[in-house]
C-alpha cells in the first residue's frame, strides 16, 4: 500500500488527482498538501488528511513525509506559463528550488517522485508537428526553462542516487472542476464556460494556433499509470510525451457549436500568450509512452466536449436546452 503526499493538492490538477488517488489507495493514505490561501474545501478537506506543505520549505515537506511515512510524492506545485513570465524569479524558486527540495527528501526517505513536465518544455527550434520524444528542448519561457531543468535534474537523481523519479509532459489540460489560471492553454477551458453561460468568447489566440490538449480524466490516469509502470520496461523517465488531441481555436469553437449552435467567438489577441503558443509544438508523438507503459487516451474532442458541457451545465446551474 502506498502512502502518498500530494504537494499543490488544491490546484488545477491536484484537486482532482488527490481525490482519484484516495479512491485507489485509500482516503487516509493520501495527504493533501496545500499552502495558506489555497486551503482545501468540501470533499477534498473532509475525505482525508491535509497539511500545510509549502514546496519552498524543505522542513515542512520533510516533517510531513516523516509524520505519514510517505513513500510517494506527487509534486504539482508550479506557476503556469503566462503568470511565470510576470514573476520569473518565483517561477524558478517553485519550479526548480521546490523540485530540488522534493528530490533531496525523496533521496533521504526513499520516496518515489512524480513531477509533471509540459509541452512548454519545447521551444521555437523544436520540430513542431508530431514532436518526437527525444528532440531539441530550448524553450523561450521561464516556465519551459524550469521544466527542462526539472527533467534533467530528475533523471540525474534517478541515475546518481536511484531515486524513482517519473514524469509526463502534459498538454493543455481541460476540466470543469478547478480553473487553471495563468497558462497559455487556459483558453480551451474558458471557452466552455463562456459557451455554457451564453456569453461571447473573446479568444486570446489567433486561428491556426494548434496545441496539444487533454481531458483531465486522461491526464489523471496518466499520472497514476506512469507511477505504477513496470520499471524494467522504462527506457525513459523524465519525461514522456503523452497526447490525445490537437486543435486550434476554430476547431474547438466549431465543435462546441455542434452542441450550442448560438455560441459566438471573437478574437482579442493576447500578444504574450500568442508568442508562447507559437513557440510550442502543434502536436506531440507519444509512441514511447505507448510502448513503454501502454499509455492510451480515452477522450477525443467530441467525447470531451459532450462531458464538459454536461458537467458545466450542472455546475453553473444552466438548464439543458429543450429539445
Ligand atoms: N497548461 C500549461 C500552460 O498553459 C502548459 O503546460 O502554461
mmCIF file with all atom_site columns, C-alpha atoms in Angstrom, residues 93-197:
data_model
loop_
_atom_site.group_PDB
_atom_site.id
_atom_site.type_symbol
_atom_site.label_atom_id
_atom_site.label_alt_id
_atom_site.label_comp_id
_atom_site.label_asym_id
_atom_site.label_entity_id
_atom_site.label_seq_id
_atom_site.pdbx_PDB_ins_code
_atom_site.Cartn_x
_atom_site.Cartn_y
_atom_site.Cartn_z
_atom_site.occupancy
_atom_site.B_iso_or_equiv
_atom_site.pdbx_formal_charge
_atom_site.auth_seq_id
_atom_site.auth_comp_id
_atom_site.auth_asym_id
_atom_site.auth_atom_id
_atom_site.pdbx_PDB_model_num
ATOM 1   C CA . UNK A 1 93  ? 12.024  29.198 -6.831  1.00 0.00 ? 93  UNK A CA 1
ATOM 2   C CA . UNK A 1 94  ? 8.933   26.977 -7.016  1.00 0.00 ? 94  UNK A CA 1
ATOM 3   C CA . UNK A 1 95  ? 9.731   25.028 -10.200 1.00 0.00 ? 95  UNK A CA 1
ATOM 4   C CA . UNK A 1 96  ? 13.411  24.284 -9.583  1.00 0.00 ? 96  UNK A CA 1
ATOM 5   C CA . UNK A 1 97  ? 14.058  25.101 -5.906  1.00 0.00 ? 97  UNK A CA 1
ATOM 6   C CA . UNK A 1 98  ? 10.867  23.273 -4.938  1.00 0.00 ? 98  UNK A CA 1
ATOM 7   C CA . UNK A 1 99  ? 11.745  20.260 -7.077  1.00 0.00 ? 99  UNK A CA 1
ATOM 8   C CA . UNK A 1 100 ? 15.254  20.180 -5.563  1.00 0.00 ? 100 UNK A CA 1
ATOM 9   C CA . UNK A 1 101 ? 13.664  20.017 -2.092  1.00 0.00 ? 101 UNK A CA 1
ATOM 10  C CA . UNK A 1 102 ? 11.456  17.118 -3.221  1.00 0.00 ? 102 UNK A CA 1
ATOM 11  C CA . UNK A 1 103 ? 14.397  15.281 -4.796  1.00 0.00 ? 103 UNK A CA 1
ATOM 12  C CA . UNK A 1 104 ? 16.592  15.610 -1.723  1.00 0.00 ? 104 UNK A CA 1
ATOM 13  C CA . UNK A 1 105 ? 13.794  14.466 0.594   1.00 0.00 ? 105 UNK A CA 1
ATOM 14  C CA . UNK A 1 106 ? 12.983  11.584 -1.761  1.00 0.00 ? 106 UNK A CA 1
ATOM 15  C CA . UNK A 1 107 ? 16.658  10.595 -1.709  1.00 0.00 ? 107 UNK A CA 1
ATOM 16  C CA . UNK A 1 108 ? 16.783  10.698 2.111   1.00 0.00 ? 108 UNK A CA 1
ATOM 17  C CA . UNK A 1 109 ? 13.496  8.868  2.688   1.00 0.00 ? 109 UNK A CA 1
ATOM 18  C CA . UNK A 1 110 ? 13.380  6.537  -0.327  1.00 0.00 ? 110 UNK A CA 1
ATOM 19  C CA . UNK A 1 111 ? 10.279  8.139  -1.869  1.00 0.00 ? 111 UNK A CA 1
ATOM 20  C CA . UNK A 1 112 ? 9.197   7.786  -5.493  1.00 0.00 ? 112 UNK A CA 1
ATOM 21  C CA . UNK A 1 113 ? 8.593   11.204 -7.077  1.00 0.00 ? 113 UNK A CA 1
ATOM 22  C CA . UNK A 1 114 ? 6.231   12.365 -9.838  1.00 0.00 ? 114 UNK A CA 1
ATOM 23  C CA . UNK A 1 115 ? 6.791   15.864 -11.238 1.00 0.00 ? 115 UNK A CA 1
ATOM 24  C CA . UNK A 1 116 ? 4.894   16.900 -14.375 1.00 0.00 ? 116 UNK A CA 1
ATOM 25  C CA . UNK A 1 117 ? 6.696   18.401 -17.314 1.00 0.00 ? 117 UNK A CA 1
ATOM 26  C CA . UNK A 1 118 ? 4.849   20.097 -20.163 1.00 0.00 ? 118 UNK A CA 1
ATOM 27  C CA . UNK A 1 119 ? 4.528   20.895 -23.847 1.00 0.00 ? 119 UNK A CA 1
ATOM 28  C CA . UNK A 1 120 ? 6.118   24.117 -22.562 1.00 0.00 ? 120 UNK A CA 1
ATOM 29  C CA . UNK A 1 121 ? 9.458   22.302 -22.231 1.00 0.00 ? 121 UNK A CA 1
ATOM 30  C CA . UNK A 1 122 ? 9.808   22.698 -26.016 1.00 0.00 ? 122 UNK A CA 1
ATOM 31  C CA . UNK A 1 123 ? 10.662  25.885 -27.893 1.00 0.00 ? 123 UNK A CA 1
ATOM 32  C CA . UNK A 1 124 ? 10.707  27.546 -31.302 1.00 0.00 ? 124 UNK A CA 1
ATOM 33  C CA . UNK A 1 125 ? 13.621  25.391 -32.536 1.00 0.00 ? 125 UNK A CA 1
ATOM 34  C CA . UNK A 1 126 ? 11.808  22.113 -31.710 1.00 0.00 ? 126 UNK A CA 1
ATOM 35  C CA . UNK A 1 127 ? 10.140  20.265 -34.631 1.00 0.00 ? 127 UNK A CA 1
ATOM 36  C CA . UNK A 1 128 ? 6.521   21.408 -34.208 1.00 0.00 ? 128 UNK A CA 1
ATOM 37  C CA . UNK A 1 129 ? 4.497   18.621 -35.786 1.00 0.00 ? 129 UNK A CA 1
ATOM 38  C CA . UNK A 1 130 ? 4.499   15.180 -34.138 1.00 0.00 ? 130 UNK A CA 1
ATOM 39  C CA . UNK A 1 131 ? 7.297   16.414 -31.881 1.00 0.00 ? 131 UNK A CA 1
ATOM 40  C CA . UNK A 1 132 ? 9.480   13.361 -31.084 1.00 0.00 ? 132 UNK A CA 1
ATOM 41  C CA . UNK A 1 133 ? 10.149  12.072 -27.571 1.00 0.00 ? 133 UNK A CA 1
ATOM 42  C CA . UNK A 1 134 ? 13.842  12.908 -27.759 1.00 0.00 ? 134 UNK A CA 1
ATOM 43  C CA . UNK A 1 135 ? 14.451  16.194 -29.573 1.00 0.00 ? 135 UNK A CA 1
ATOM 44  C CA . UNK A 1 136 ? 15.642  19.788 -29.203 1.00 0.00 ? 136 UNK A CA 1
ATOM 45  C CA . UNK A 1 137 ? 14.430  21.402 -25.942 1.00 0.00 ? 137 UNK A CA 1
ATOM 46  C CA . UNK A 1 138 ? 15.394  25.086 -25.972 1.00 0.00 ? 138 UNK A CA 1
ATOM 47  C CA . UNK A 1 139 ? 12.268  26.749 -24.512 1.00 0.00 ? 139 UNK A CA 1
ATOM 48  C CA . UNK A 1 140 ? 11.757  30.510 -24.727 1.00 0.00 ? 140 UNK A CA 1
ATOM 49  C CA . UNK A 1 141 ? 9.812   30.882 -21.457 1.00 0.00 ? 141 UNK A CA 1
ATOM 50  C CA . UNK A 1 142 ? 10.943  30.674 -17.828 1.00 0.00 ? 142 UNK A CA 1
ATOM 51  C CA . UNK A 1 143 ? 8.195   28.069 -17.363 1.00 0.00 ? 143 UNK A CA 1
ATOM 52  C CA . UNK A 1 144 ? 9.853   25.915 -20.025 1.00 0.00 ? 144 UNK A CA 1
ATOM 53  C CA . UNK A 1 145 ? 13.325  26.538 -18.595 1.00 0.00 ? 145 UNK A CA 1
ATOM 54  C CA . UNK A 1 146 ? 12.151  25.251 -15.203 1.00 0.00 ? 146 UNK A CA 1
ATOM 55  C CA . UNK A 1 147 ? 10.534  22.217 -16.848 1.00 0.00 ? 147 UNK A CA 1
ATOM 56  C CA . UNK A 1 148 ? 13.653  21.221 -18.833 1.00 0.00 ? 148 UNK A CA 1
ATOM 57  C CA . UNK A 1 149 ? 15.805  21.770 -15.732 1.00 0.00 ? 149 UNK A CA 1
ATOM 58  C CA . UNK A 1 150 ? 13.363  19.591 -13.803 1.00 0.00 ? 150 UNK A CA 1
ATOM 59  C CA . UNK A 1 151 ? 13.548  16.810 -16.382 1.00 0.00 ? 151 UNK A CA 1
ATOM 60  C CA . UNK A 1 152 ? 17.358  16.816 -16.324 1.00 0.00 ? 152 UNK A CA 1
ATOM 61  C CA . UNK A 1 153 ? 17.625  17.048 -12.533 1.00 0.00 ? 153 UNK A CA 1
ATOM 62  C CA . UNK A 1 154 ? 15.081  14.255 -12.048 1.00 0.00 ? 154 UNK A CA 1
ATOM 63  C CA . UNK A 1 155 ? 16.925  11.953 -14.470 1.00 0.00 ? 155 UNK A CA 1
ATOM 64  C CA . UNK A 1 156 ? 20.181  12.811 -12.702 1.00 0.00 ? 156 UNK A CA 1
ATOM 65  C CA . UNK A 1 157 ? 18.753  11.828 -9.291  1.00 0.00 ? 157 UNK A CA 1
ATOM 66  C CA . UNK A 1 158 ? 17.461  8.563  -10.773 1.00 0.00 ? 158 UNK A CA 1
ATOM 67  C CA . UNK A 1 159 ? 20.889  7.690  -12.234 1.00 0.00 ? 159 UNK A CA 1
ATOM 68  C CA . UNK A 1 160 ? 23.086  9.022  -9.452  1.00 0.00 ? 160 UNK A CA 1
ATOM 69  C CA . UNK A 1 161 ? 21.046  8.191  -6.342  1.00 0.00 ? 161 UNK A CA 1
ATOM 70  C CA . UNK A 1 162 ? 18.492  5.639  -7.548  1.00 0.00 ? 162 UNK A CA 1
ATOM 71  C CA . UNK A 1 163 ? 15.525  7.921  -6.764  1.00 0.00 ? 163 UNK A CA 1
ATOM 72  C CA . UNK A 1 164 ? 12.435  6.597  -8.564  1.00 0.00 ? 164 UNK A CA 1
ATOM 73  C CA . UNK A 1 165 ? 11.585  9.785  -10.473 1.00 0.00 ? 165 UNK A CA 1
ATOM 74  C CA . UNK A 1 166 ? 8.981   9.635  -13.248 1.00 0.00 ? 166 UNK A CA 1
ATOM 75  C CA . UNK A 1 167 ? 7.161   12.236 -15.311 1.00 0.00 ? 167 UNK A CA 1
ATOM 76  C CA . UNK A 1 168 ? 4.914   13.005 -18.255 1.00 0.00 ? 168 UNK A CA 1
ATOM 77  C CA . UNK A 1 169 ? 4.833   16.114 -20.457 1.00 0.00 ? 169 UNK A CA 1
ATOM 78  C CA . UNK A 1 170 ? 1.261   17.280 -20.016 1.00 0.00 ? 170 UNK A CA 1
ATOM 79  C CA . UNK A 1 171 ? -0.525  19.033 -22.877 1.00 0.00 ? 171 UNK A CA 1
ATOM 80  C CA . UNK A 1 172 ? -3.013  21.817 -22.038 1.00 0.00 ? 172 UNK A CA 1
ATOM 81  C CA . UNK A 1 173 ? -5.384  20.258 -19.505 1.00 0.00 ? 173 UNK A CA 1
ATOM 82  C CA . UNK A 1 174 ? -9.127  20.797 -19.702 1.00 0.00 ? 174 UNK A CA 1
ATOM 83  C CA . UNK A 1 175 ? -11.564 20.210 -16.832 1.00 0.00 ? 175 UNK A CA 1
ATOM 84  C CA . UNK A 1 176 ? -14.729 21.583 -15.273 1.00 0.00 ? 176 UNK A CA 1
ATOM 85  C CA . UNK A 1 177 ? -13.564 21.282 -11.651 1.00 0.00 ? 177 UNK A CA 1
ATOM 86  C CA . UNK A 1 178 ? -10.745 23.725 -10.821 1.00 0.00 ? 178 UNK A CA 1
ATOM 87  C CA . UNK A 1 179 ? -9.748  26.566 -13.157 1.00 0.00 ? 179 UNK A CA 1
ATOM 88  C CA . UNK A 1 180 ? -6.119  26.632 -14.355 1.00 0.00 ? 180 UNK A CA 1
ATOM 89  C CA . UNK A 1 181 ? -5.144  30.315 -14.032 1.00 0.00 ? 181 UNK A CA 1
ATOM 90  C CA . UNK A 1 182 ? -2.195  31.909 -15.770 1.00 0.00 ? 182 UNK A CA 1
ATOM 91  C CA . UNK A 1 183 ? -1.499  29.378 -18.519 1.00 0.00 ? 183 UNK A CA 1
ATOM 92  C CA . UNK A 1 184 ? -1.319  29.682 -22.294 1.00 0.00 ? 184 UNK A CA 1
ATOM 93  C CA . UNK A 1 185 ? -3.727  26.817 -22.902 1.00 0.00 ? 185 UNK A CA 1
ATOM 94  C CA . UNK A 1 186 ? -6.377  28.178 -20.460 1.00 0.00 ? 186 UNK A CA 1
ATOM 95  C CA . UNK A 1 187 ? -8.481  29.473 -23.352 1.00 0.00 ? 187 UNK A CA 1
ATOM 96  C CA . UNK A 1 188 ? -9.547  25.906 -24.106 1.00 0.00 ? 188 UNK A CA 1
ATOM 97  C CA . UNK A 1 189 ? -11.155 25.753 -20.633 1.00 0.00 ? 189 UNK A CA 1
ATOM 98  C CA . UNK A 1 190 ? -12.537 29.308 -20.628 1.00 0.00 ? 190 UNK A CA 1
ATOM 99  C CA . UNK A 1 191 ? -14.269 28.773 -23.988 1.00 0.00 ? 191 UNK A CA 1
ATOM 100 C CA . UNK A 1 192 ? -16.533 26.079 -22.469 1.00 0.00 ? 192 UNK A CA 1
ATOM 101 C CA . UNK A 1 193 ? -17.521 28.331 -19.544 1.00 0.00 ? 193 UNK A CA 1
ATOM 102 C CA . UNK A 1 194 ? -18.439 31.135 -21.972 1.00 0.00 ? 194 UNK A CA 1
ATOM 103 C CA . UNK A 1 195 ? -20.421 28.765 -24.198 1.00 0.00 ? 195 UNK A CA 1
ATOM 104 C CA . UNK A 1 196 ? -22.425 27.295 -21.316 1.00 0.00 ? 196 UNK A CA 1
ATOM 105 C CA . UNK A 1 197 ? -23.069 30.727 -19.752 1.00 0.00 ? 197 UNK A CA 1
#
